[in-house]
CSV table of C-alpha atoms in Angstrom, one decimal:
chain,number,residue,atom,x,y,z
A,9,UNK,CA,140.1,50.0,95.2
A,10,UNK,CA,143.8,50.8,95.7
A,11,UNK,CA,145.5,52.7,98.6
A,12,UNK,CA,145.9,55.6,97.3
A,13,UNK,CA,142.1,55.6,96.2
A,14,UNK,CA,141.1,55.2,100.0
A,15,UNK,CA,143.4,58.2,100.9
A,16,UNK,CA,141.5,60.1,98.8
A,17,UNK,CA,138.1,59.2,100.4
A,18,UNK,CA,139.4,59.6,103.7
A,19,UNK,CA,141.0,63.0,103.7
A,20,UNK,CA,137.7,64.1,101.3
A,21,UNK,CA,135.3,62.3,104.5
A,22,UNK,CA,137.1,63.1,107.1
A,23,UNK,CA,136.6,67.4,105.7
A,24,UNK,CA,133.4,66.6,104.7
A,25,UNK,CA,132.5,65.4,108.4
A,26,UNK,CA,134.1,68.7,110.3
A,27,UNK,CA,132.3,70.7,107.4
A,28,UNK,CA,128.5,69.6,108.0
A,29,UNK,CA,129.6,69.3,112.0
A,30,UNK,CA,129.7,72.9,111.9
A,31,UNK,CA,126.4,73.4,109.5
A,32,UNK,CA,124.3,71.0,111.3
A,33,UNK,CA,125.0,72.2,115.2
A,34,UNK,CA,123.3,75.5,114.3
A,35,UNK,CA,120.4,73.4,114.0
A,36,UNK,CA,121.0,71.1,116.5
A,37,UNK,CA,121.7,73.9,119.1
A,38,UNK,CA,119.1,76.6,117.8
A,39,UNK,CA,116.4,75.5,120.8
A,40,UNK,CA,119.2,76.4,123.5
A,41,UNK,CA,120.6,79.8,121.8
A,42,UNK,CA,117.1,81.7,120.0
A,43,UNK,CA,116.5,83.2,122.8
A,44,UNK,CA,119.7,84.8,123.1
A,45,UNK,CA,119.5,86.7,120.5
A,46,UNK,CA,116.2,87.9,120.3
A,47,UNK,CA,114.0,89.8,122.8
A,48,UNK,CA,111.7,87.6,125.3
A,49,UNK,CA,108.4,86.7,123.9
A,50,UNK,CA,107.2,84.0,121.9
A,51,UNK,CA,109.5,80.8,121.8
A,52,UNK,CA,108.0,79.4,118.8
A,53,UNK,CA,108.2,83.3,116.8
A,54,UNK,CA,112.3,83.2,118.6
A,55,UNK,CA,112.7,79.4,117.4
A,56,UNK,CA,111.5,81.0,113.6
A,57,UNK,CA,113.4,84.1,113.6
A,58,UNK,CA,116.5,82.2,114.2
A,59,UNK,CA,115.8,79.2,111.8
A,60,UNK,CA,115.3,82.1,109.5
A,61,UNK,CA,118.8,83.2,109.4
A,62,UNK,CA,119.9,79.1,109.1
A,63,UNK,CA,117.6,79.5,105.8
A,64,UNK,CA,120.0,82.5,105.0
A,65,UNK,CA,122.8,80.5,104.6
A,66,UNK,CA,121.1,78.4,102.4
A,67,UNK,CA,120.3,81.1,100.1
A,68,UNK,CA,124.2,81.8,100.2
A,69,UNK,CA,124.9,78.6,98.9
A,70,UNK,CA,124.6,79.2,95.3
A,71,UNK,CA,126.7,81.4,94.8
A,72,UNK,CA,129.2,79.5,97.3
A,73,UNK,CA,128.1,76.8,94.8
A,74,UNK,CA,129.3,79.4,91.7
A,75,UNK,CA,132.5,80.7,92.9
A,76,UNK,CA,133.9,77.6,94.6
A,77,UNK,CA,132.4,75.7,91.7
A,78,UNK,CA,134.7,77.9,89.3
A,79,UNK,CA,137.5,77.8,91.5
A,80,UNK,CA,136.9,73.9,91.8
A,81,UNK,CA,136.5,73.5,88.1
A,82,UNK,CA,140.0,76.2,87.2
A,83,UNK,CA,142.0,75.3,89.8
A,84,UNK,CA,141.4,72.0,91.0
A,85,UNK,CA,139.3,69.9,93.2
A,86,UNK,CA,142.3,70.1,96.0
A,87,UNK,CA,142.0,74.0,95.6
A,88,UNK,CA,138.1,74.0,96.2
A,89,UNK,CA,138.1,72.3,99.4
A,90,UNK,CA,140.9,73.7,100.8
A,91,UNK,CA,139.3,76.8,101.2
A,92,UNK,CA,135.9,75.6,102.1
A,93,UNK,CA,137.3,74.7,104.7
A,94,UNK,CA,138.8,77.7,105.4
A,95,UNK,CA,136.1,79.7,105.6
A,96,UNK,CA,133.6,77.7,107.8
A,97,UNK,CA,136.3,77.6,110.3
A,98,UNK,CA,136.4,81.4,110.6
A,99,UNK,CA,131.9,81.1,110.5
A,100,UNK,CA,132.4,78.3,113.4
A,101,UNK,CA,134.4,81.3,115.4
A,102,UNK,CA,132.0,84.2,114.5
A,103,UNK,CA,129.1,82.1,116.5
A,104,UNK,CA,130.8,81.2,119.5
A,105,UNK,CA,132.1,84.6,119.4
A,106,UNK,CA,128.8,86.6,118.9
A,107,UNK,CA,127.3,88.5,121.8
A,108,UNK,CA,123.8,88.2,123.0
A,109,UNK,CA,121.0,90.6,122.7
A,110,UNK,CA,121.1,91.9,126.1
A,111,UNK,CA,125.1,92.4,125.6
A,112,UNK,CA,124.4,94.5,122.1
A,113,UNK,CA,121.3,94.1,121.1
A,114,UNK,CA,120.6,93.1,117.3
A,115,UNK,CA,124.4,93.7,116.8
A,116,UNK,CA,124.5,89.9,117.7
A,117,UNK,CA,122.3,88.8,115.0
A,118,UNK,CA,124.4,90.3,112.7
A,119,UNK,CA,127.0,88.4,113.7
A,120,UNK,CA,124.8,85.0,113.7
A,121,UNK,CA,124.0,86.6,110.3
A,122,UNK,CA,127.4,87.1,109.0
A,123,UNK,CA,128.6,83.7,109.9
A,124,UNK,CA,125.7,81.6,108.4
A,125,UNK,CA,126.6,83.7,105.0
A,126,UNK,CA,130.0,82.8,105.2
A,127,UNK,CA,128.7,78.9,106.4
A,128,UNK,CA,126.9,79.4,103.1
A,129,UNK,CA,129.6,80.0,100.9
A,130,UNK,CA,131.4,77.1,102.3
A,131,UNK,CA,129.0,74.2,102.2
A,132,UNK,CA,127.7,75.6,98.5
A,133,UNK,CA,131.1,74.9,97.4
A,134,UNK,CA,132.2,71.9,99.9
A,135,UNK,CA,129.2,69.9,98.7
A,136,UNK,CA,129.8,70.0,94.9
A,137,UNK,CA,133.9,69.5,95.5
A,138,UNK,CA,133.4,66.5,97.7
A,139,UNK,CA,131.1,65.2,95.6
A,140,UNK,CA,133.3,65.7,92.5
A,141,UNK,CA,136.2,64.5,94.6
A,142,UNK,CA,135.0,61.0,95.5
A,143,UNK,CA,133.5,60.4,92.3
A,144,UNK,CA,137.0,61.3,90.1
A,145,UNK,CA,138.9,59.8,92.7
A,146,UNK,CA,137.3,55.9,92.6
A,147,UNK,CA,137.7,53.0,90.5
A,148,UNK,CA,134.8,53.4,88.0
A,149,UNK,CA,132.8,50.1,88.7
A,150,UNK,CA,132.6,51.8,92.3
A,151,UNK,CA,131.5,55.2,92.2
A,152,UNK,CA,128.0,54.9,93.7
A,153,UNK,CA,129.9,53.1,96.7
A,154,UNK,CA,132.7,55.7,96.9
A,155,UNK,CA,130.7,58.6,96.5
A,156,UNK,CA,128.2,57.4,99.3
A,157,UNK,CA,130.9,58.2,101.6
A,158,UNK,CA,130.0,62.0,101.3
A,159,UNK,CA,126.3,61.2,103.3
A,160,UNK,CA,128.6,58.9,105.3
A,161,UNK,CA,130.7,61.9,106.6
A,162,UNK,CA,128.6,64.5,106.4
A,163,UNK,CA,125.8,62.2,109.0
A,164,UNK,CA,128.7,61.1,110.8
A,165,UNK,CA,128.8,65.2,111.1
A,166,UNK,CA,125.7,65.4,112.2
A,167,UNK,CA,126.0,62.8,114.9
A,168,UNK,CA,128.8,63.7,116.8
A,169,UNK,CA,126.7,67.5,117.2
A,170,UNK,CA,123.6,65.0,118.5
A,171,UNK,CA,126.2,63.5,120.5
A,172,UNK,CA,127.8,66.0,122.2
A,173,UNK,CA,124.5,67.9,122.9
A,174,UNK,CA,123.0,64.3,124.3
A,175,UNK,CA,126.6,64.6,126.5
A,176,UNK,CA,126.3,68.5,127.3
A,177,UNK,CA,122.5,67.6,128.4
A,178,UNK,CA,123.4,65.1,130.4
A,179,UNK,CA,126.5,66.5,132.4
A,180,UNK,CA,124.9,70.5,132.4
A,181,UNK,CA,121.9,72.0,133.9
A,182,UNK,CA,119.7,73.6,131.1
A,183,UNK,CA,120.2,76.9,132.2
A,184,UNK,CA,123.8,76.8,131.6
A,185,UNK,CA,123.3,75.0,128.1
A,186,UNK,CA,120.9,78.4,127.6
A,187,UNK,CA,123.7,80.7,128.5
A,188,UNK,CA,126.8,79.7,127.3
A,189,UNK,CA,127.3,75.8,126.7
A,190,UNK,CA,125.6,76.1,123.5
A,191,UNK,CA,129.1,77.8,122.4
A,192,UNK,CA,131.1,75.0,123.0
A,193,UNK,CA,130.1,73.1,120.1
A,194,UNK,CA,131.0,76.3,117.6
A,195,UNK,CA,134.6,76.1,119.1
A,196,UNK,CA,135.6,72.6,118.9
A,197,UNK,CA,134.3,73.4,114.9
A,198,UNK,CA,136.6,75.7,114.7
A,199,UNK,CA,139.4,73.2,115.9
A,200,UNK,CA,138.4,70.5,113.7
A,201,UNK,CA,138.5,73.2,110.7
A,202,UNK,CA,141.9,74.0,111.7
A,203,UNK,CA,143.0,70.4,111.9
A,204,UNK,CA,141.5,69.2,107.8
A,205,UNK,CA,142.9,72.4,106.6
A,206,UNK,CA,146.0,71.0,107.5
A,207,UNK,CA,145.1,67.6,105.6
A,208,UNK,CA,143.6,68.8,102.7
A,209,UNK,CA,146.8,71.1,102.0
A,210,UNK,CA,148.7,67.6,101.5
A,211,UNK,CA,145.7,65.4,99.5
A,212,UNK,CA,146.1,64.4,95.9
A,213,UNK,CA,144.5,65.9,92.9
A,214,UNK,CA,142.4,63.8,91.4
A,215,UNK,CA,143.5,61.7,88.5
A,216,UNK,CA,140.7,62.2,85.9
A,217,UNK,CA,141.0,66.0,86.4
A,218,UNK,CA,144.8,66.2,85.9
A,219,UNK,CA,144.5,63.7,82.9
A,220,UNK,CA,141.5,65.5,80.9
A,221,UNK,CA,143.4,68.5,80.0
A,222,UNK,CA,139.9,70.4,81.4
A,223,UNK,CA,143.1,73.2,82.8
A,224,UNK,CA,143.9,74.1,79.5
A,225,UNK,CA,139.5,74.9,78.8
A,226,UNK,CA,139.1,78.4,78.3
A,227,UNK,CA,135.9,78.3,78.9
A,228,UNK,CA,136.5,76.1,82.4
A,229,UNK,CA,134.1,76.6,85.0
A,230,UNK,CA,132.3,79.6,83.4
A,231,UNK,CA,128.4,80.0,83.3
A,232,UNK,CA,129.0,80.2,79.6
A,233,UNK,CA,130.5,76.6,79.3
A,234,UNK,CA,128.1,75.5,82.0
A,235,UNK,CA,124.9,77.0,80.0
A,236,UNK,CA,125.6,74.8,77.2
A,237,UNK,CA,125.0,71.6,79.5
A,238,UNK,CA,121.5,73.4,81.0
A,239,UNK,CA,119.6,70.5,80.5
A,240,UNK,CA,121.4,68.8,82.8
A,241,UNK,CA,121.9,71.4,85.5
A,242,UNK,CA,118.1,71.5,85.2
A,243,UNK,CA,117.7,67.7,85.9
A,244,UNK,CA,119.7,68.2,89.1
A,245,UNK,CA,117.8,71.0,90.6
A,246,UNK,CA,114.4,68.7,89.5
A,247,UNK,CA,116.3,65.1,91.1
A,248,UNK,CA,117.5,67.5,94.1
A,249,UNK,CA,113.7,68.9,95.6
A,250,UNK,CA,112.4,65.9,96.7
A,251,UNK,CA,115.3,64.3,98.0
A,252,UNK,CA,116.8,67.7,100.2
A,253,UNK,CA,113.3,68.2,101.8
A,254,UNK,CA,112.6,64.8,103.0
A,255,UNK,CA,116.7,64.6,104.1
A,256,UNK,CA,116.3,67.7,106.1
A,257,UNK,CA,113.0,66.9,107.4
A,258,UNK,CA,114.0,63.6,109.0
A,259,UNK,CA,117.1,64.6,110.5
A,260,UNK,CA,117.5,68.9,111.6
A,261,UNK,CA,113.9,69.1,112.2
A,262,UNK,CA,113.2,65.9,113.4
A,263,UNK,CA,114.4,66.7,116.9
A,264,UNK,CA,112.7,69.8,117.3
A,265,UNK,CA,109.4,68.2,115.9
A,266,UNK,CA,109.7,65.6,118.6
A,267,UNK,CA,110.2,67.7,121.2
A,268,UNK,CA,108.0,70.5,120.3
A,269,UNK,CA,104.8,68.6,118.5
A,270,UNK,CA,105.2,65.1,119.7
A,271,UNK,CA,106.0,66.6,123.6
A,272,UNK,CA,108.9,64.7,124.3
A,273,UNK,CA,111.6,65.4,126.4
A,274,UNK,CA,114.3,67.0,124.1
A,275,UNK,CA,117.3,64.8,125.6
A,276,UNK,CA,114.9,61.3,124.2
A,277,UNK,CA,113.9,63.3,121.3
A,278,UNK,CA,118.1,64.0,120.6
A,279,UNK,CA,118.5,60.1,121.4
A,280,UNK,CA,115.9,59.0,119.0
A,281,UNK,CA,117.6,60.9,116.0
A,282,UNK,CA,121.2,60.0,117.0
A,283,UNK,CA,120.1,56.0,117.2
A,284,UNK,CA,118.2,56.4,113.7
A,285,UNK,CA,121.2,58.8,111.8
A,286,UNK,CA,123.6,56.0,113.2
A,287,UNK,CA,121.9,53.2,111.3
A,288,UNK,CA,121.5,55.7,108.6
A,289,UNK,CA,124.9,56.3,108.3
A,290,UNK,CA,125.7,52.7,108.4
A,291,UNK,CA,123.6,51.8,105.3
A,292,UNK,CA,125.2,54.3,103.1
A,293,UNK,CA,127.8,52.3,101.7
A,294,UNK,CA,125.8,49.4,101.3
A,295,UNK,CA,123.2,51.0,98.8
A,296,UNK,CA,125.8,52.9,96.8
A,297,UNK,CA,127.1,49.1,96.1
A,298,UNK,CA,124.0,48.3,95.8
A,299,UNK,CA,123.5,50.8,92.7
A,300,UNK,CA,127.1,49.9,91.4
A,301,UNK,CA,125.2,46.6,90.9
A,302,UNK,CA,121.9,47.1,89.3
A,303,UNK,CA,122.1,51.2,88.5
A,304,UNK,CA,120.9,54.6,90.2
A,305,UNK,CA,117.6,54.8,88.9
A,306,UNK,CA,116.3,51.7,90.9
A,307,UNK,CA,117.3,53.5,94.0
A,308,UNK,CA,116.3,57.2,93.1
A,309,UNK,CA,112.6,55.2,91.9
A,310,UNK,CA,112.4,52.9,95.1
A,311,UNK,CA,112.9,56.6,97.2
A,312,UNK,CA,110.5,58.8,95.4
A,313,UNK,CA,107.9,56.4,95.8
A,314,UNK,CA,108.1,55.8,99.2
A,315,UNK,CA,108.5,59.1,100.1
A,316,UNK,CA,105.1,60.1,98.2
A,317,UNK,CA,103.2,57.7,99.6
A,318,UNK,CA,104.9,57.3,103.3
A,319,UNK,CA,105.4,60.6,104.5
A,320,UNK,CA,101.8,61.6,105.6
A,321,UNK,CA,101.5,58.2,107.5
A,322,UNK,CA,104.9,58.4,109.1
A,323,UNK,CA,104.7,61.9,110.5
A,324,UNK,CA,101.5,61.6,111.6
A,325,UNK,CA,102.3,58.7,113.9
A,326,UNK,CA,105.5,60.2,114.9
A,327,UNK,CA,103.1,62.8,116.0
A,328,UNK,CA,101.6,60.8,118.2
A,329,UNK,CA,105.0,58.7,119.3
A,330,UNK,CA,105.5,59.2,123.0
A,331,UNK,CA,108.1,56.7,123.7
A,332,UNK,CA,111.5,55.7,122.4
A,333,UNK,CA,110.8,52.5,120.0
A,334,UNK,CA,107.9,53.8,118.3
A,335,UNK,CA,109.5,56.8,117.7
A,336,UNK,CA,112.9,54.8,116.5
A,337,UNK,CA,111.2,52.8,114.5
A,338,UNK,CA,108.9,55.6,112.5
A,339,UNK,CA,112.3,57.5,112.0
A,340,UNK,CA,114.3,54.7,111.1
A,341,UNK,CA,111.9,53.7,108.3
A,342,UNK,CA,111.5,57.7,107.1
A,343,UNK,CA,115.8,57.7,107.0
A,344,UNK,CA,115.9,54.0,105.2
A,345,UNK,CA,113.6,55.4,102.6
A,346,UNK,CA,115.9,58.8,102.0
A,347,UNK,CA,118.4,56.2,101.6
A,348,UNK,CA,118.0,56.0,98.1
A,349,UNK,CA,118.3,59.1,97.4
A,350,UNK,CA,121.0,60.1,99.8
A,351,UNK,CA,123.7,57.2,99.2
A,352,UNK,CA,124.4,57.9,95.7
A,353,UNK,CA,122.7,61.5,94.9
A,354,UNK,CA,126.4,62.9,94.4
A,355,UNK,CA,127.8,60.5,92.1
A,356,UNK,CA,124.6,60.9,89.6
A,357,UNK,CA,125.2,64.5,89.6
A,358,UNK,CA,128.8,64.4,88.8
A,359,UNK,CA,128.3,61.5,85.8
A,360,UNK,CA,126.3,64.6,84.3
A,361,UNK,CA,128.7,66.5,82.8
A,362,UNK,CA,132.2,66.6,81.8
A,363,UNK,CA,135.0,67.2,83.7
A,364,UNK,CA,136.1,70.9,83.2
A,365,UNK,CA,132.4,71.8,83.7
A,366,UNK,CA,131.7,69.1,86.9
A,367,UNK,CA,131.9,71.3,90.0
A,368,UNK,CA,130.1,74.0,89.1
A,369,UNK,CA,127.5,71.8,87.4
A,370,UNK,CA,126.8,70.4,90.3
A,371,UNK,CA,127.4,73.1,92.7
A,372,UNK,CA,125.5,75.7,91.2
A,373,UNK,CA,121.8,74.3,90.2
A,374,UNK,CA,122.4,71.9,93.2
A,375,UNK,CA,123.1,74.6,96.1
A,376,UNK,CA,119.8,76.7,94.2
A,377,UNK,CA,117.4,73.5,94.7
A,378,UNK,CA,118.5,73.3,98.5
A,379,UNK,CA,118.0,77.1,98.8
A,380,UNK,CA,114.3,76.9,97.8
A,381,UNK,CA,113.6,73.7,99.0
A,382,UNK,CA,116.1,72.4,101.6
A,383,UNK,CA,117.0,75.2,103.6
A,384,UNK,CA,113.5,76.2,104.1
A,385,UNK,CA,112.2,73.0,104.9
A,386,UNK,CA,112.5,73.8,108.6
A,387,UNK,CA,111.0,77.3,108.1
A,388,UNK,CA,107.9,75.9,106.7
A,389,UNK,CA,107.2,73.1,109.0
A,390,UNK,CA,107.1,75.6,111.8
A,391,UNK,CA,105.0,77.9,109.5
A,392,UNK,CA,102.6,75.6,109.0
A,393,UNK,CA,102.6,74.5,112.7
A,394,UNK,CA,102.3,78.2,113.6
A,395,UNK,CA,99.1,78.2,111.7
A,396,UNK,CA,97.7,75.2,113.3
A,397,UNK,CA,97.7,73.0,110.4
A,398,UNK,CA,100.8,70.7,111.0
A,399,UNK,CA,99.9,68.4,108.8
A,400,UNK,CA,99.9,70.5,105.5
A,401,UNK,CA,103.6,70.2,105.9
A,402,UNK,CA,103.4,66.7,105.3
A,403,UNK,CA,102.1,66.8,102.6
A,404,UNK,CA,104.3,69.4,101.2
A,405,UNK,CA,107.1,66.7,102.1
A,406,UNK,CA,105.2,64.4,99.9
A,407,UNK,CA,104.1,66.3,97.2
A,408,UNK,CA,108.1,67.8,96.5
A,409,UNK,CA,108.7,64.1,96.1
A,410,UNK,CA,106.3,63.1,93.4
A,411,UNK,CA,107.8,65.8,91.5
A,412,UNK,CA,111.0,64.1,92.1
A,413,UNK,CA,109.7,60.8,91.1
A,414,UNK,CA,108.7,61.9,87.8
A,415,UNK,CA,111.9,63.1,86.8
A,416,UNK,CA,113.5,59.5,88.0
A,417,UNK,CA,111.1,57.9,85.6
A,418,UNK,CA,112.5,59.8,82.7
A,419,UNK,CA,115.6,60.5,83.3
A,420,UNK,CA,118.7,58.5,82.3
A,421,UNK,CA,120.7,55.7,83.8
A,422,UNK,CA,124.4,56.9,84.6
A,423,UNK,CA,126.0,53.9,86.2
A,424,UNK,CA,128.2,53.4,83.2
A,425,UNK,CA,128.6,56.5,82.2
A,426,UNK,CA,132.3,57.7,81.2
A,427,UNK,CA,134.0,60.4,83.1
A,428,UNK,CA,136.5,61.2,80.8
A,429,UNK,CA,133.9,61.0,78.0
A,430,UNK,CA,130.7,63.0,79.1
A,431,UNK,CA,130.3,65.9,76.7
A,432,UNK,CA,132.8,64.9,74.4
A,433,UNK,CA,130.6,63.5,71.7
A,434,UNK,CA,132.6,60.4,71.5
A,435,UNK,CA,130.7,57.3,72.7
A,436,UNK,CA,130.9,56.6,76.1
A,437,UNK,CA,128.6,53.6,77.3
A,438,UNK,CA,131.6,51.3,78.5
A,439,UNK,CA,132.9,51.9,81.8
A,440,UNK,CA,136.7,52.4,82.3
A,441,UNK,CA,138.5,49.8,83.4
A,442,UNK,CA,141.1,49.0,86.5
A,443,UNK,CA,145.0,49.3,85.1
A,444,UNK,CA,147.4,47.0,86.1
A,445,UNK,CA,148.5,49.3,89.0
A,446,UNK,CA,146.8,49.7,92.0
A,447,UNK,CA,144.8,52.9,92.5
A,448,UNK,CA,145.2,54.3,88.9
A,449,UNK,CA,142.3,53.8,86.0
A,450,UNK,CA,142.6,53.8,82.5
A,451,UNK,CA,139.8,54.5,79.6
A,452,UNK,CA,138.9,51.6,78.0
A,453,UNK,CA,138.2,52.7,74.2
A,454,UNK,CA,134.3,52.6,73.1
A,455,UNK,CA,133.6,50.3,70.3
């Protein structure tokens, strides 16, 4: 890939990263703040109340997904994450900000409230745009590889929040981490929001977007336009269930799960996931090459079937995992299987529809799928726990992934698929081939 190609990824990344940074910590911090803002009582009913409102957000994301997808799709893919960015910045604030139920009573969970709607609007749009974004912006025989880079930054997210609490728990006593060092984490957010807006006002349109003449659609990034691609959006929402509640059970809930069911301390439990999410991260890139070799399907297959049949048998054990290793080693194995799903999930969405359609296709149905699936995922385990049967949960893990595997059976390979030829009607089974210049791509005609 040429220079300007890797600029692309990097400014995309490196917003990515501060985006989920902020989304994830809420999760990551929730055991040290529930309390705050809820009367004293139960800590399992506080724990719920206040994964409830991260599930809010979730529900926020389509239409985040919708409106940023529009503005992605009207405007430009620059324009989309730009303000994504924007606005989990100012959500990031709210938190750290938001006062404590003995300072104003419930007036603080409107604020926790008001920011995880706003964090909702971002990431529904910041998902689809990045996605887009890395996918338009790499050569074509590398777009499962490029495109990984979105699980690369948005983990690499998720592990500086475990690192900093493994840090904070370390170098603070717990009762200041209960009172106000879980706000620290919200404000450096903030900063690093600050800092990508900064880069993103400066990155590079991509080239398929300003070459496809999708500015001129009428119709650009409208449900109308998008209705007449449903099949598709459908397909995402069905490839999406499986692969969002197996991702967010092995990595936000994982913690709490071994700290809470497995009775481990919480700072080996926050070790455990930052070792296994670092080797996660790592293999990212290495399967999207891998599918830019033999396709997506083998991947999206290999996932779905281990998921089924693995889930029951992993969490179960991690149940019982009172050490380090064993508890490494059952997580690792969960985060290599999600590995086919995760390391090339957003370039198979984008290579489903055409360009002036693209962000909102994969915004909209994909932000839905994690609101009824993803962002509850957490909710339910505890549900489930709170009813003393655990282990119904796995097999609600399992069973969303079996759905998941039957639409990988049927569905389409995309690997070759032409950007600048989905939707047209024109055929579009050759790839598009490197120019002469570095960094630029041009469309090879279809015989």
């Amino acid at each position: 890939m040429g220079r300007e190609q890797w600029k692309k990824i990097w400014i995309g990344s490196a917003g990515n990263m501060v985006e989920w940074f902020d989304w994830f910590v809420y999760a990551t911090f929730a055991v040290y703040f529930a309390d705050s803002f809820f009367p004293e009582g139960n800590e399992t009913a506080n724990l719920m109340n206040t994964m409830g409102i991260f599930a809010v957000g979730f529900f926020m994301r389509p239409v985040g997904g919708w409106l940023l997808g529009r503005i992605g799709d009207r405007r430009g893919r620059k324009a989309a994450l730009t303000l994504t960015v924007t606005l989990m910045s100012a959500s990031a604030i709210l938190i750290a900000a938001a006062p404590t139920y003995d300072t104003a009573g419930y007036g603080g969970v409107a604020v926790l409230l008001l920011a995880r709607l706003l964090q909702g609007l971002s990431v529904g749009g910041e998902y689809a745009a990045s996605a887009t974004y890395l996918t338009e912006a790499s050569a074509p025989g590398r777009r499962g590889f490029a495109s990984s880079f979105q699980y690369v930054s948005m983990t690499a997210g998720q592990l500086v929040g475990l690192g900093l609490q493994i840090v904070m728990q370390r170098t603070m006593s717990e009762a200041a981490l209960h009172s106000w060092g879980w706000r620290i984490p919200f404000i450096i957010g903030a900063l690093g929001a600050a800092v990508v807006f900064y880069l993103r006002r400066s990155m590079l349109e991509t080239e398929v977007y300003a070459e496809s003449g999708a500015a001129e659609q009428r119709d650009r990034g409208t449900l109308r336009a998008l209705w007449r691609y449903r099949r598709e959006a459908f397909l995402v929402m069905a490839l999406t269930m499986g692969g969002t509640v197996a991702y967010y059970t092995y990595t936000t809930y994982l913690t709490k799960f071994l700290s809470r069911s497995a009775g481990m301390e919480k700072s080996t439990a926050s070790l455990v996931s930052f070792c296994a999410l670092f080797v996660f991260m790592c293999l990212q890139p290495l399967a999207g090459l891998l599918s830019d070799r033999i396709g997506r399907r083998p991947l999206l297959i290999t996932f779905a079937i281990g998921s089924t049949f693995l889930t029951v048998p992993i969490m179960t054990l991690l149940r019982h995992a009172g050490t380090f290793w064993p508890a490494f080693g059952l997580a690792l194995l969960a985060l290599v299987v999600v590995t086919g799903y995760t390391s090339i999930n957003a370039c198979v969405k984008a290579e489903l529809f055409p360009t002036g359609v693209r962000a909102l296709g994969v915004a909209l149905p994909y932000a839905l799928a994690n609101a009824l699936f993803g962002g509850t995922a957490e909710y339910v385990a505890l549900w489930f726990k709170k009813a003393g049967a655990e282990s119904g949960f796995y097999w609600y893990v399992a069973g969303c992934a079996a759905v998941s595997l039957v639409v990988y059976l049927t569905m389409r390979e995309t690997r070759d698929i032409d950007l600048g030829r989905v939707g047209t009607g024109r055929p579009g089974g050759k790839r598009a081939e490197p120019s002469g210049a570095a960094g630029t791509t041009s469309v090879t005609p279809a015989s």
